XYZ file of C-alpha atoms in Angstrom:
317
model
C -11.319 3.334 23.889
C -7.888 4.470 22.674
C -7.708 5.802 19.110
C -4.728 3.592 18.280
C -3.036 0.320 19.227
C -0.369 0.205 21.919
C 2.228 -0.332 19.177
C 1.872 -0.555 15.386
C 1.276 -4.000 13.976
C 2.393 -2.972 10.464
C 5.605 -1.059 9.690
C 6.557 0.150 6.204
C 10.103 1.092 5.177
C 10.879 3.119 2.056
C 14.159 1.382 1.270
C 15.256 3.452 -1.709
C 14.265 6.201 -4.119
C 15.979 4.377 -6.989
C 13.519 3.173 -9.636
C 13.920 2.413 -13.366
C 10.375 3.570 -14.176
C 8.546 6.893 -14.409
C 4.940 5.850 -13.853
C 2.253 8.474 -14.462
C 0.376 7.613 -11.277
C 3.434 7.703 -8.980
C 3.034 9.950 -5.942
C 6.789 10.570 -5.783
C 8.332 13.556 -7.579
C 9.346 11.571 -10.637
C 12.642 12.755 -12.071
C 13.289 15.201 -9.232
C 14.385 12.856 -6.447
C 18.090 12.163 -5.946
C 19.045 8.503 -5.674
C 19.157 7.601 -2.003
C 19.146 4.374 0.016
C 18.007 3.751 3.577
C 20.960 3.652 5.967
C 21.598 -0.054 6.545
C 22.769 0.364 10.144
C 19.651 2.354 11.019
C 17.387 -0.176 9.300
C 18.877 -2.964 11.415
C 18.150 -0.982 14.591
C 14.546 -0.304 13.554
C 13.824 -3.916 12.613
C 15.310 -5.144 15.887
C 13.185 -2.672 17.864
C 10.091 -3.591 15.831
C 10.560 -7.210 16.837
C 10.753 -6.241 20.523
C 7.616 -4.077 20.232
C 5.621 -6.935 18.763
C 5.263 -5.567 15.234
C 3.871 -8.453 13.200
C 4.329 -7.318 9.612
C 7.102 -5.469 7.794
C 6.602 -3.887 4.369
C 9.431 -2.912 2.028
C 8.597 -0.244 -0.565
C 10.416 2.350 -2.634
C 11.319 3.435 -5.287
C 12.076 -0.109 -6.311
C 12.972 -2.026 -3.121
C 14.543 -4.929 -5.016
C 17.283 -2.477 -6.092
C 18.202 -1.668 -2.478
C 21.895 -2.621 -2.067
C 21.212 -4.557 1.161
C 17.927 -6.180 0.106
C 19.182 -9.750 0.652
C 20.480 -8.908 4.125
C 17.280 -7.015 4.964
C 15.043 -9.931 3.947
C 17.194 -12.340 5.934
C 17.058 -10.149 9.053
C 13.261 -9.766 9.027
C 12.626 -13.457 8.447
C 15.186 -14.462 11.093
C 13.123 -12.283 13.470
C 10.065 -14.392 12.546
C 8.084 -11.400 11.268
C 5.859 -11.412 8.209
C 7.480 -9.658 5.263
C 5.788 -8.265 2.150
C 7.740 -6.542 -0.618
C 6.324 -4.386 -3.428
C 7.953 -4.400 -6.850
C 7.201 -2.717 -10.161
C 9.223 -5.329 -12.017
C 12.992 -5.537 -12.473
C 15.550 -8.152 -13.487
C 16.138 -10.472 -10.527
C 19.358 -12.409 -9.964
C 19.322 -16.107 -9.035
C 20.770 -15.226 -5.617
C 17.919 -12.809 -4.935
C 15.321 -15.296 -6.203
C 16.496 -17.799 -3.587
C 16.053 -15.290 -0.758
C 12.701 -14.058 -2.094
C 11.370 -17.573 -1.524
C 11.392 -16.678 2.207
C 9.177 -13.628 1.681
C 5.519 -14.024 2.670
C 4.323 -12.154 -0.401
C 5.999 -10.410 -3.317
C 3.485 -7.776 -4.412
C 3.838 -7.096 -8.132
C 2.387 -3.772 -9.303
C 0.193 -4.334 -12.339
C -2.627 -2.065 -13.521
C -3.854 -4.001 -16.544
C -4.087 -7.396 -18.192
C -2.509 -5.940 -21.340
C 0.406 -3.579 -21.896
C -1.929 -1.092 -23.586
C -4.100 -0.730 -20.484
C -1.229 -0.919 -18.005
C 0.811 1.834 -19.692
C -1.971 4.378 -19.112
C -0.729 4.584 -15.522
C 2.315 2.330 -15.087
C 5.515 1.257 -16.827
C 7.298 -2.120 -16.604
C 4.485 -4.374 -17.865
C 6.700 -7.067 -19.406
C 8.980 -7.175 -16.371
C 6.058 -7.423 -13.935
C 4.349 -10.185 -15.923
C 7.685 -11.996 -16.243
C 8.108 -12.132 -12.467
C 4.569 -13.444 -11.996
C 5.083 -16.141 -14.626
C 8.433 -17.303 -13.234
C 7.515 -17.095 -9.530
C 5.946 -20.595 -9.188
C 9.123 -22.218 -10.524
C 11.185 -20.255 -7.987
C 8.925 -21.038 -5.019
C 7.910 -17.384 -4.639
C 4.441 -16.411 -3.414
C 3.108 -13.512 -5.463
C 0.210 -11.120 -5.108
C -0.800 -8.180 -7.305
C -1.170 -4.521 -6.351
C -3.808 -3.002 -8.667
C -4.908 0.642 -8.492
C -8.584 1.107 -9.361
C -8.942 3.762 -12.064
C -11.509 4.735 -14.673
C -9.113 3.683 -17.444
C -8.652 0.119 -16.149
C -11.678 -0.799 -14.022
C -13.517 -2.723 -16.765
C -10.366 -4.746 -17.396
C -10.370 -6.094 -13.832
C -12.156 -9.377 -14.721
C -9.466 -10.095 -17.344
C -6.702 -9.258 -14.858
C -8.354 -11.545 -12.326
C -8.434 -14.408 -14.857
C -4.725 -13.896 -15.531
C -3.969 -13.943 -11.792
C -5.938 -17.173 -11.354
C -4.126 -18.814 -14.255
C -0.719 -17.819 -12.858
C -1.491 -19.012 -9.316
C -1.329 -15.510 -7.804
C -2.448 -15.604 -4.170
C -4.409 -12.360 -4.101
C -5.123 -9.071 -5.807
C -5.034 -6.063 -3.500
C -7.255 -3.280 -4.842
C -5.709 0.096 -4.000
C -7.423 3.471 -3.902
C -6.408 5.935 -6.623
C -4.454 8.655 -4.786
C -2.912 12.004 -5.779
C 0.179 11.732 -7.977
C 3.358 13.823 -7.647
C 1.470 16.848 -9.022
C -1.221 16.392 -6.354
C -3.730 15.348 -9.016
C -5.922 12.240 -9.029
C -5.904 11.160 -12.651
C -8.630 8.969 -14.195
C -11.174 9.301 -11.374
C -13.586 6.449 -10.790
C -17.248 7.244 -11.319
C -20.088 5.860 -9.221
C -20.905 3.497 -12.104
C -17.291 2.277 -12.171
C -17.180 1.482 -8.478
C -20.546 -0.317 -8.578
C -19.201 -2.505 -11.405
C -16.119 -3.345 -9.355
C -18.107 -4.034 -6.169
C -20.485 -6.368 -8.010
C -17.586 -8.354 -9.465
C -15.981 -8.707 -6.032
C -19.223 -9.906 -4.427
C -19.952 -12.405 -7.188
C -16.512 -13.855 -7.948
C -15.857 -17.457 -6.906
C -12.217 -17.908 -7.861
C -9.323 -19.141 -5.730
C -7.383 -15.887 -5.982
C -8.396 -13.707 -3.046
C -9.472 -10.091 -3.505
C -8.444 -7.626 -0.784
C -9.442 -3.971 -0.525
C -7.035 -1.351 0.819
C -8.067 -0.117 4.269
C -8.509 3.503 3.111
C -10.667 2.586 0.092
C -13.840 3.219 2.093
C -16.165 3.750 -0.895
C -15.489 0.269 -2.302
C -15.604 -1.395 1.102
C -18.975 0.223 1.780
C -20.498 -1.012 -1.489
C -19.127 -4.499 -0.806
C -20.941 -4.535 2.533
C -17.792 -4.628 4.665
C -18.866 -3.286 8.046
C -16.145 -2.554 10.610
C -17.308 -0.522 13.579
C -14.132 -0.718 15.685
C -12.808 2.896 15.593
C -9.207 1.686 15.317
C -9.741 -0.845 12.571
C -12.231 0.954 10.315
C -10.886 3.196 7.575
C -7.246 4.016 6.995
C -4.711 2.262 9.235
C -2.219 5.173 9.299
C -1.207 6.171 12.821
C -3.684 3.752 14.360
C -2.165 0.357 13.661
C 0.458 1.152 11.037
C 3.252 3.632 10.389
C 6.027 4.295 7.880
C 9.648 5.357 7.820
C 10.910 7.133 4.710
C 14.300 6.743 3.061
C 15.732 9.593 5.159
C 14.647 8.012 8.441
C 11.663 10.342 8.957
C 8.818 8.590 10.769
C 5.292 9.309 9.581
C 1.827 7.756 9.726
C 1.456 7.253 5.953
C 3.762 7.158 2.929
C 1.434 9.547 1.080
C 1.982 12.395 3.532
C 4.209 14.913 1.776
C 5.230 16.964 4.832
C 7.783 15.614 7.289
C 6.792 17.201 10.613
C 8.053 14.469 12.922
C 10.591 15.272 15.626
C 11.710 11.669 15.714
C 13.986 11.161 12.743
C 16.437 8.393 13.591
C 15.128 7.828 17.108
C 12.926 5.224 18.778
C 9.846 3.856 17.010
C 8.108 3.642 20.387
C 8.802 7.300 21.183
C 7.372 8.397 17.854
C 4.267 6.238 18.269
C 3.419 7.672 21.688
C 4.989 11.144 21.832
C 5.120 12.703 18.373
C 2.933 15.834 18.276
C 2.281 15.722 14.520
C 1.182 12.097 14.752
C -1.233 12.838 17.579
C -2.714 15.738 15.608
C -3.152 13.417 12.639
C -5.020 10.903 14.811
C -7.357 13.586 16.117
C -8.321 14.742 12.636
C -11.903 13.560 12.173
C -12.866 15.681 9.198
C -15.801 14.448 7.157
C -17.662 15.381 4.007
C -20.741 17.560 4.383
C -22.884 14.616 3.293
C -21.484 12.191 5.902
C -24.010 12.833 8.675
C -26.915 11.702 6.483
C -25.081 8.808 4.844
C -26.215 5.200 5.305
C -22.579 4.107 5.686
C -21.686 6.579 8.464
C -21.364 3.998 11.245
C -18.542 2.043 9.618
C -17.026 4.587 7.232
C -13.989 6.792 7.878
C -12.848 9.021 4.973
C -9.149 9.621 4.335
C -8.212 12.841 6.138
C -5.542 13.624 3.525
C -8.094 13.824 0.722
C -11.126 15.225 2.519
C -11.047 18.303 0.272
C -11.802 16.017 -2.668
C -15.072 14.304 -3.544
C -16.640 11.135 -2.157
C -17.399 8.854 -5.088
C -20.571 7.577 -3.439
C -21.994 11.112 -3.267
C -20.978 12.139 -6.780
C -23.881 10.594 -8.664
């Protein structure tokens, strides 16, 4: 069986580096990145090619993608191509014109790491703006979901955040793995006890708001009993059924990769997917922890190759 799909089914674009916030957990070099926007002409070419290749889902990220100068045109283009579109936002002031177009988006993912400003500010800024968007979204016909990063300093607040999401009619909470920040440090590590608490809540909850777990968050998926044996679909999606393009047009398997080794800046998505040497090397990286061979979850677990030098939470008891 091939180690990846014929073409990616998910394509992420980093639309801009512009962002009003300086969040502690951000993996970008906060304060050291010049303001830059994705070339609009190039973005149109990529989206058109993605449609032809059969890409089903487009993601817009940043920076703050809602500050991209061509965000209205970009949303319109993707939706006119009949592709699913999800946009991530940390919370900004939205004009009435943009609100109208956002009603076409399949999901506006609002980044929120706590049910209160006190908890949220331990890792993120923009609490009031994020909550304001969530509260106003139903009146504007916008479908919202929440991106929540699981950390030691917010994990026991998750039930309260879930109650808030239910009350506001949020469609889902996506639980994201805590990854290295701009200093290559994972702050506020989860403990085994923390992740067991979170897994138990997920298994026992009966609310309408769906809970999704990021594909690379293998520890939580394992404790929730999610068993995916397909070698393409288990573990992180990067380079196997998803890819990203950064603000400079560099193609890469994952937005968290700091090096830009691709030879395919500004060229065909299809060429990169099938011919890029760095991407193929990434796919062939099957590094594991020393404890993996004796682990009960081995058959359906695939650790993140970018963080294999760090610890597995399940083996840190």
